[in-house]
Coordinates of C-alpha atoms in Angstrom, one line a residue:
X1030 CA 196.6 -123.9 118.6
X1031 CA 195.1 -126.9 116.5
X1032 CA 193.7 -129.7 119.2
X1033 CA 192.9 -132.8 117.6
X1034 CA 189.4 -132.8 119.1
X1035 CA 188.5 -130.2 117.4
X1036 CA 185.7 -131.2 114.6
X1037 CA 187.6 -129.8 111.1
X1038 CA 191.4 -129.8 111.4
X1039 CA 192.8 -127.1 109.1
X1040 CA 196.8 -127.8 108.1
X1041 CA 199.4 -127.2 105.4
X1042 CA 201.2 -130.3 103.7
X1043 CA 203.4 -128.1 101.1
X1044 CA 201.7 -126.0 98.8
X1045 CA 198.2 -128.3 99.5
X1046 CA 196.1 -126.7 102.2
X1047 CA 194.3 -129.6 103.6
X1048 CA 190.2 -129.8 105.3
X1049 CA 189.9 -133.0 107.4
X1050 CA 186.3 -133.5 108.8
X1051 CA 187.1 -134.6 112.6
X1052 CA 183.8 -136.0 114.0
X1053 CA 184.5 -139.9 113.2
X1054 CA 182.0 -140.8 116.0
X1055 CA 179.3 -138.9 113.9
X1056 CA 180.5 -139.9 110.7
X1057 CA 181.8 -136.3 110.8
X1058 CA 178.4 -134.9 110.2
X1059 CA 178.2 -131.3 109.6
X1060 CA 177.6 -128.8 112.0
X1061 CA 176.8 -125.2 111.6
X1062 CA 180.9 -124.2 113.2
X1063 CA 182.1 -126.5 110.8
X1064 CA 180.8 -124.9 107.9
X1065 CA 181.6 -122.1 108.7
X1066 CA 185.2 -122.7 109.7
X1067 CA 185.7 -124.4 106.0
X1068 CA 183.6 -121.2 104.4
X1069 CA 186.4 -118.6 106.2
X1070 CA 190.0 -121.3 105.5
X1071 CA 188.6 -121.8 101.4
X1072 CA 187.8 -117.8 101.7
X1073 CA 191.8 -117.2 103.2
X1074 CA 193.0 -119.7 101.0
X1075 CA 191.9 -118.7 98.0
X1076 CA 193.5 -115.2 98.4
X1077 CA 196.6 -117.2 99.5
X1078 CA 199.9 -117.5 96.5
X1079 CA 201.5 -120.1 98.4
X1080 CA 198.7 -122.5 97.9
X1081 CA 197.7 -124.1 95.1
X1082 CA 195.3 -126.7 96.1
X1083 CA 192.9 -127.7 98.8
X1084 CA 192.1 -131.3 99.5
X1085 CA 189.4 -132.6 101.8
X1086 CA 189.0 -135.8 103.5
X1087 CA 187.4 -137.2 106.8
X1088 CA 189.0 -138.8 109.7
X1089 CA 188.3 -142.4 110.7
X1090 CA 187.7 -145.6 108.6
X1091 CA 183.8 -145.1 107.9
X1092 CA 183.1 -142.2 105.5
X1093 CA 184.1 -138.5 104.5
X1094 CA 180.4 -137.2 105.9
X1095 CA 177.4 -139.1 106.6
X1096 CA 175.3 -135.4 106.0
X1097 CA 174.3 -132.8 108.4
X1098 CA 173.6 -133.4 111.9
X1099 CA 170.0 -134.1 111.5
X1100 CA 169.7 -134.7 115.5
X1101 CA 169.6 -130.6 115.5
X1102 CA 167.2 -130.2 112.8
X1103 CA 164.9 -132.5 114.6
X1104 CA 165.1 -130.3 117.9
X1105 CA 164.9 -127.2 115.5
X1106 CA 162.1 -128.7 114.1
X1107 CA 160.3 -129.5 117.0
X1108 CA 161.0 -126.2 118.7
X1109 CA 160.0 -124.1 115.6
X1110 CA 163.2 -122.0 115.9
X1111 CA 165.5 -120.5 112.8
X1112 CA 168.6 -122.7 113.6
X1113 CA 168.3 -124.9 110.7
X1114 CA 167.6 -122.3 108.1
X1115 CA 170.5 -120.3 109.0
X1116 CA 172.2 -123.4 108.9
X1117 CA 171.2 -124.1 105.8
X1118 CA 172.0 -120.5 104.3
X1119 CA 175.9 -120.8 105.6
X1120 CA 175.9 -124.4 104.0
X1121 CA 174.5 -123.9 100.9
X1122 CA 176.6 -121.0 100.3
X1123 CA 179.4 -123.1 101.1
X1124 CA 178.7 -125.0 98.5
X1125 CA 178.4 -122.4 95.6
X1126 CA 181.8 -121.0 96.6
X1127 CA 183.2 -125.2 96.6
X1128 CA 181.7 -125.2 93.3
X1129 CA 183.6 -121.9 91.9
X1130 CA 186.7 -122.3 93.9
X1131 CA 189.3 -121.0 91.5
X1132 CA 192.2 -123.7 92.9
X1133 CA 191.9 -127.7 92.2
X1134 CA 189.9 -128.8 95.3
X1135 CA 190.3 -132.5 96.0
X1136 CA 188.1 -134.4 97.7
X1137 CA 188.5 -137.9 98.8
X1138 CA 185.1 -139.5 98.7
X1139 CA 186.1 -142.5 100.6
X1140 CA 183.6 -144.6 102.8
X1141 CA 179.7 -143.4 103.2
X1142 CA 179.8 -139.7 101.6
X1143 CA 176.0 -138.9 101.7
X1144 CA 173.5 -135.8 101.9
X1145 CA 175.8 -132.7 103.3
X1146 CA 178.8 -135.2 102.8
X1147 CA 177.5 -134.8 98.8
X1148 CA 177.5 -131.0 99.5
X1149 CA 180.9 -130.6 100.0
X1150 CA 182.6 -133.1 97.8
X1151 CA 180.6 -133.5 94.7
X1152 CA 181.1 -129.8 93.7
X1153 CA 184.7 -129.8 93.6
X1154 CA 187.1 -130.0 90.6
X1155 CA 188.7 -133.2 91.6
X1156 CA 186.8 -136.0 93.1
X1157 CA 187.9 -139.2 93.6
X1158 CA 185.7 -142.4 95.1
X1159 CA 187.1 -145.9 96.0
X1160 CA 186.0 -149.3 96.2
X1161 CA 184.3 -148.6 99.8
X1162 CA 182.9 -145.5 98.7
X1163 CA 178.5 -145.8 99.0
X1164 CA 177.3 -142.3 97.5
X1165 CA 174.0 -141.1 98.3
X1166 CA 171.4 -138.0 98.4
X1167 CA 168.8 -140.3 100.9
X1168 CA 166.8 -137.3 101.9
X1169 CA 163.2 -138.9 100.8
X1170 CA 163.8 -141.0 103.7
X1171 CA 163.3 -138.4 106.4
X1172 CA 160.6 -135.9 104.7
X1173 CA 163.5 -133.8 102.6
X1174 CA 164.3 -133.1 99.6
X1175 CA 167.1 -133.3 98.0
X1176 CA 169.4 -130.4 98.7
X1177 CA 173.1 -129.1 99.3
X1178 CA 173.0 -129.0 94.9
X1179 CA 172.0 -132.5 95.0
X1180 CA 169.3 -132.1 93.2
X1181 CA 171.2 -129.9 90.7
X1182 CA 174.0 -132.7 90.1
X1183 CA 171.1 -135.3 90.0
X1184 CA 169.1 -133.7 87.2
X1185 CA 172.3 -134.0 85.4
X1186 CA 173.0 -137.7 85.5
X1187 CA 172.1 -139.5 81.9
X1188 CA 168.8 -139.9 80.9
X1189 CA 166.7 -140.5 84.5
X1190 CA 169.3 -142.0 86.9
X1191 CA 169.4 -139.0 88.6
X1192 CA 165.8 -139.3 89.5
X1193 CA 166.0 -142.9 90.1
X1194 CA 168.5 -141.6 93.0
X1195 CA 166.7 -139.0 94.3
X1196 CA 163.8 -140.5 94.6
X1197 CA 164.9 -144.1 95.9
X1198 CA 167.5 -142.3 98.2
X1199 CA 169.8 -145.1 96.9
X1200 CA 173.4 -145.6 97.8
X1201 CA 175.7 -145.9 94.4
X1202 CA 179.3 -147.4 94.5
X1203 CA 182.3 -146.2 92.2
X1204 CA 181.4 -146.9 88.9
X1205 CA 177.6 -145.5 89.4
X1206 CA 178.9 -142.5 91.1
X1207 CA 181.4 -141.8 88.0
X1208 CA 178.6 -142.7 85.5
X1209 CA 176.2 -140.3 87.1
X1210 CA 178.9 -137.1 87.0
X1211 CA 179.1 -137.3 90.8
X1212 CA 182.9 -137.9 90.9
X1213 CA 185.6 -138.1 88.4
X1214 CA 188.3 -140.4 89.3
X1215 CA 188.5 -143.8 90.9
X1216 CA 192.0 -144.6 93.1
X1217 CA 192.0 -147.7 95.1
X1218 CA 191.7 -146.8 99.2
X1219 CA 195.1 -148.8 99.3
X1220 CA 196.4 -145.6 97.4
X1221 CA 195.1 -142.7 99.1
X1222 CA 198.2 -142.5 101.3
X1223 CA 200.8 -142.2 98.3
X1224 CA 198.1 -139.5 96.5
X1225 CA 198.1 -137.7 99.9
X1226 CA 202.0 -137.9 100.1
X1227 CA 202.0 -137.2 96.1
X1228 CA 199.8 -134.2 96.7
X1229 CA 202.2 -132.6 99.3
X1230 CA 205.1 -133.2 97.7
X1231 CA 207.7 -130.2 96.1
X1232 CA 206.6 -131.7 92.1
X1233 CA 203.1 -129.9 93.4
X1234 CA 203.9 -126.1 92.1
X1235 CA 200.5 -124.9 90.3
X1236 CA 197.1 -126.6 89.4
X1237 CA 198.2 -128.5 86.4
X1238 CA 200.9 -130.4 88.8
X1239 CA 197.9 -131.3 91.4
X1240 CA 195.2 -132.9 88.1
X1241 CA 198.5 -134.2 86.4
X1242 CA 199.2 -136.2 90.1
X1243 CA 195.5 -137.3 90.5
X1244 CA 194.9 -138.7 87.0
X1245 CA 198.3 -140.4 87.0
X1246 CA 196.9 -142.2 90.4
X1247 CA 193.4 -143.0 89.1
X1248 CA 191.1 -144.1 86.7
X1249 CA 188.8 -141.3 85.0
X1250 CA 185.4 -142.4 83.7
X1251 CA 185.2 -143.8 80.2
X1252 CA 188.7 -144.5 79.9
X1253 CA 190.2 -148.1 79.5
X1254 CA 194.1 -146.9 81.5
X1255 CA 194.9 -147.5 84.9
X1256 CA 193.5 -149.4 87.7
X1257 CA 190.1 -151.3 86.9
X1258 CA 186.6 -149.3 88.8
X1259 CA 184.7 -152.0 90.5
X1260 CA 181.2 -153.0 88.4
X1261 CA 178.7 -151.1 88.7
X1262 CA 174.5 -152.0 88.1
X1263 CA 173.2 -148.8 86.6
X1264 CA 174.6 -148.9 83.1
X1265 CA 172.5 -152.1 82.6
X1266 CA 169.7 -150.7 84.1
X1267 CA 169.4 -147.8 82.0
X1268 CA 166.6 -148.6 79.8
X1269 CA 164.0 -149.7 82.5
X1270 CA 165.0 -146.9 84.6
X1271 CA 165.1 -143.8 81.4
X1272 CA 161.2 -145.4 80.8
X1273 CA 159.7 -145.8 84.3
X1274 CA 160.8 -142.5 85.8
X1275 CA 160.2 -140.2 82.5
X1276 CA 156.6 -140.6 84.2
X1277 CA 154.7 -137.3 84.8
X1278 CA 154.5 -138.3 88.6
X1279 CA 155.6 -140.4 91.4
X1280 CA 152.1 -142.2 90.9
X1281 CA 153.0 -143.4 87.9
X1282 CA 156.7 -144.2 87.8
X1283 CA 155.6 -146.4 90.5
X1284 CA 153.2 -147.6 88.4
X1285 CA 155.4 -148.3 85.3
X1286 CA 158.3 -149.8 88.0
X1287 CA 155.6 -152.4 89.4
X1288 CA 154.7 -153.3 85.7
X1289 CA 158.3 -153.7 84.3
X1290 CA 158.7 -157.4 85.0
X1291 CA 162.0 -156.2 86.0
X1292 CA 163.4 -157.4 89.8
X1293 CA 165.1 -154.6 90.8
X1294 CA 162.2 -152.3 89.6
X1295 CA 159.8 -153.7 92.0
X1296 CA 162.5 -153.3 94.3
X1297 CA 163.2 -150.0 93.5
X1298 CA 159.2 -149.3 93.6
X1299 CA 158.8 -150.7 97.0
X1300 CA 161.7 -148.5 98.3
X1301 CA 159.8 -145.6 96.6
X1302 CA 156.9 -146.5 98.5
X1303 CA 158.8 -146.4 101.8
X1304 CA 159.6 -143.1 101.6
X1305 CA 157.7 -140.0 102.6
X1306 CA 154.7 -139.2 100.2
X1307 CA 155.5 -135.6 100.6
X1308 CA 158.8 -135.3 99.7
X1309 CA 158.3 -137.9 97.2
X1310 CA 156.4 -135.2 95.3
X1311 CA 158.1 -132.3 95.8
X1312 CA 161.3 -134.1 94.7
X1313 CA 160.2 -134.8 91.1
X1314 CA 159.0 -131.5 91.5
X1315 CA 162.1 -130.0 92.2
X1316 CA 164.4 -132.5 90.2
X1317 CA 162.2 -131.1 87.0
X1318 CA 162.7 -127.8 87.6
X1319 CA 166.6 -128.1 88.9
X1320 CA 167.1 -129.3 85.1
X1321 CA 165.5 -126.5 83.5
X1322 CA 167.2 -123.9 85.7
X1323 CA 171.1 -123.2 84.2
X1324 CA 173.2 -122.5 87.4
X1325 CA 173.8 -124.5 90.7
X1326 CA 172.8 -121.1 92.4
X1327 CA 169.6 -121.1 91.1
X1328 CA 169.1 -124.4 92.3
X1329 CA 170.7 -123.7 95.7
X1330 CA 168.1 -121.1 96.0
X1331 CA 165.4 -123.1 95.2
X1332 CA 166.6 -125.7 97.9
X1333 CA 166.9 -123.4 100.2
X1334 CA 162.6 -122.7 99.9
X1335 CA 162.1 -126.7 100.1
X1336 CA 163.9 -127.1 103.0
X1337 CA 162.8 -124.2 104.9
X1338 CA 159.3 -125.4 103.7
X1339 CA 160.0 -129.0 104.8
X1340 CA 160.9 -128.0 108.6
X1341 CA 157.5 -126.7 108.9
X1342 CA 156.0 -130.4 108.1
X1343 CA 155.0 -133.5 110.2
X1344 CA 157.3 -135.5 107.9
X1345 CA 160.1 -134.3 108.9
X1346 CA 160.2 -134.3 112.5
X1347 CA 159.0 -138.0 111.9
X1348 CA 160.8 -139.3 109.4
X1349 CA 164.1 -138.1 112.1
X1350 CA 162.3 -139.7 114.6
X1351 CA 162.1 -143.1 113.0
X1352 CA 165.5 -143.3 111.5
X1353 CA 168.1 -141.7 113.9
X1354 CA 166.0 -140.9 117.2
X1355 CA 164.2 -143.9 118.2
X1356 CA 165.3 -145.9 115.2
X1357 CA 162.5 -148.2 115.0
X1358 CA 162.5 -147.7 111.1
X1359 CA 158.3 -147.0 110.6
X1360 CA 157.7 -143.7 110.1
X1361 CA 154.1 -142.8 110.2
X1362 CA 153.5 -140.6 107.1
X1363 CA 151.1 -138.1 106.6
X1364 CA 149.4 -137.9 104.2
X1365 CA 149.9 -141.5 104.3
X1366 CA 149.1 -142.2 100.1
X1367 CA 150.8 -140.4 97.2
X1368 CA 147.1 -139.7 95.9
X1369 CA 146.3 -137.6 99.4
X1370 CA 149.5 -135.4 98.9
X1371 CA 147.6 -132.5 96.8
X1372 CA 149.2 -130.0 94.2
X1373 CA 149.3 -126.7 97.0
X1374 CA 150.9 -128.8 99.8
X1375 CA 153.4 -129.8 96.7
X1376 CA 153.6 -125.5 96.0
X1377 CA 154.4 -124.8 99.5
X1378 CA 157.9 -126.3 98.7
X1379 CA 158.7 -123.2 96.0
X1380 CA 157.7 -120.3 98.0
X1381 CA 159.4 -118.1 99.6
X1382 CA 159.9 -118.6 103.0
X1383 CA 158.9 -116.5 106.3
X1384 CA 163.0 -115.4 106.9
X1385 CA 163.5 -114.6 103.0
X1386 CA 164.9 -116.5 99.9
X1387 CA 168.9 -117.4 100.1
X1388 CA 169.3 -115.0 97.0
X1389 CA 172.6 -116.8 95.8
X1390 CA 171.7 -116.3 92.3
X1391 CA 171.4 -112.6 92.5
X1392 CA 175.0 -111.9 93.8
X1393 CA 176.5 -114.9 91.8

């Protein structure tokens, strides 16, 4: 029996099999159940004749999934136990099998869709944003790095948006999000009720029915049909961003950003400087080597180290503390300066960890 209270909902709507995140109060942060509950219904599904798509959403007004429920990482953190790295292994894995899902999987990136949210959206085949949607990979802000394949999809935005993002944590709208290859189709949120009724409807046979329904409901990226994507900024701020952050290191991007002349690349510089010194470093780190490596497993494995690595740090348990635990919004870095974060604490992010590697790419 399905209970409403339950934190993913699993259900049929004809030949759609439909994921609905269910922890509105938490901006249906993940959970280690949840993952695997969506791992084991995409696994059955797959298998599965009768269905020909899977679409994912998340209930309440706010958001599809504001990440994973850091709260527990904190106490895992603090209390030096393996929760979060098996937590991590299930999720990450969830994502590689989202990611080569051989049905259309649709997911409706409505509202704040951010960190974990990312994890298990942005790998789909079909992902559609709105005019509420606020995108974002903030994990800078609390000593991570960027993970769940973000840094994998990041590495692959034009020129250096991606590392813009990553680095800034910054949350993009629509038109950013399609510009950056983080989603493919825009639909107003005043027509996600007719594409959900659309998608279950007996016109929805195999998998070119369910991309024929979406595009017919939305605007793709780069085309001038349909419905008009709400402005974005980063087209226009292409050219200071591609020259500021092809710097060799967060020292100097910062550097070129403060010396741009350009408003929002101050801003952008003193958001950098907000951030965790750390993971600041380790992030470009990892964002240059995520480009250079050719599959999202690879890079899955290599997020797996960082974050394993990370739960070992002060900045982490801190940067939790400051933004969701006491919320006071002044974390207290250490090392405080980019110039004190040295190449080995930098290294420690790429080696294997005490439990093991994730080992994706080996059985991918």
């Amino acid at each position: 029996m399905v209970h409403d209270d339950e934190p993913v909902l699993l259900g049929r709507a004809g030949r759609t099999a439909r994921i609905t995140l269910n922890r509105p109060r938490a901006l249906n942060a993940l959970t280690h159940p949840m993952v695997l509950r969506i791992s084991e219904a995409l696994a059955e599904w797959e298998d599965d004749e009768s269905v020909t798509a899977v679409l994912i959403s998340g209930a309440g007004e706010r958001g599809l999934c504001a990440g994973g429920d850091i709260r527990a990482i904190h106490e895992d953190a603090r209390a030096g136990s393996s929760a979060s790295p098996d937590f991590w292994r299930d999720e990450y894995r969830l994502n590689a099998r989202i990611a080569r899902f051989t049905k259309p999987y649709v997911a409706l990136m409505d509202g704040i869709v951010m960190g974990g949210g990312v994890g298990v959206s942005a790998h789909g085949s079909l992902r559609i944003v709105t005019e509420r949607s606020a995108v974002a990979m903030p994990e800078t802000g609390i000593g991570l790095v960027p993970d769940v394949g973000g840094t994998y999809l990041l590495s692959r935005a034009p020129g250096e948006l991606g590392t813009h993002l990553a680095l800034t944590g910054r949350a993009v709208g629509a038109a950013d999000a399609l510009l950056c290859g983080l989603a493919d189709h825009f639909v107003p949120s005043e027509r996600l009720a007719a594409l959900r009724t659309a998608l279950a409807g007996p016109g929805i046979r195999e998998a070119a029915d369910v991309i024929g329904t979406v595009r017919a409901y939305g605007t793709e990226y780069g085309t001038e049909h349909g419905t008009a994507v709400p402005e974005g900024q980063l087209a226009a701020d292409r050219e200071w961003i591609d020259t500021c952050y092809a710097a060799d290191s967060v020292e100097e991007i910062v550097e070129r950003l403060l010396g741009s002349g350009r408003p929002a690349a101050k801003e952008a510089a003193e958001t950098i400087l907000t951030r965790s010194p750390t993971a600041l470093k380790a992030t470009l780190e990892a964002m240059r080597r995520a480009r250079r490596l050719p599959t999202l497993e690879r890079v899955l494995d290599q997020e797996y180290r960082a974050s394993c690595a990370a739960l070992a740090t002060h900045d982490l348990r801190e940067g939790i503390r400051a933004q969701v635990i006491d919320k006071d919004r002044r974390p207290r870095w250490s090392p405080r300066e980019l110039t004190d974060v040295t190449e080995a604490d930098v290294a420690r992010f790429f080696a294997a960890p005490p439990g093991g590697d994730l080992g994706l790419a080996a059985v991918s």
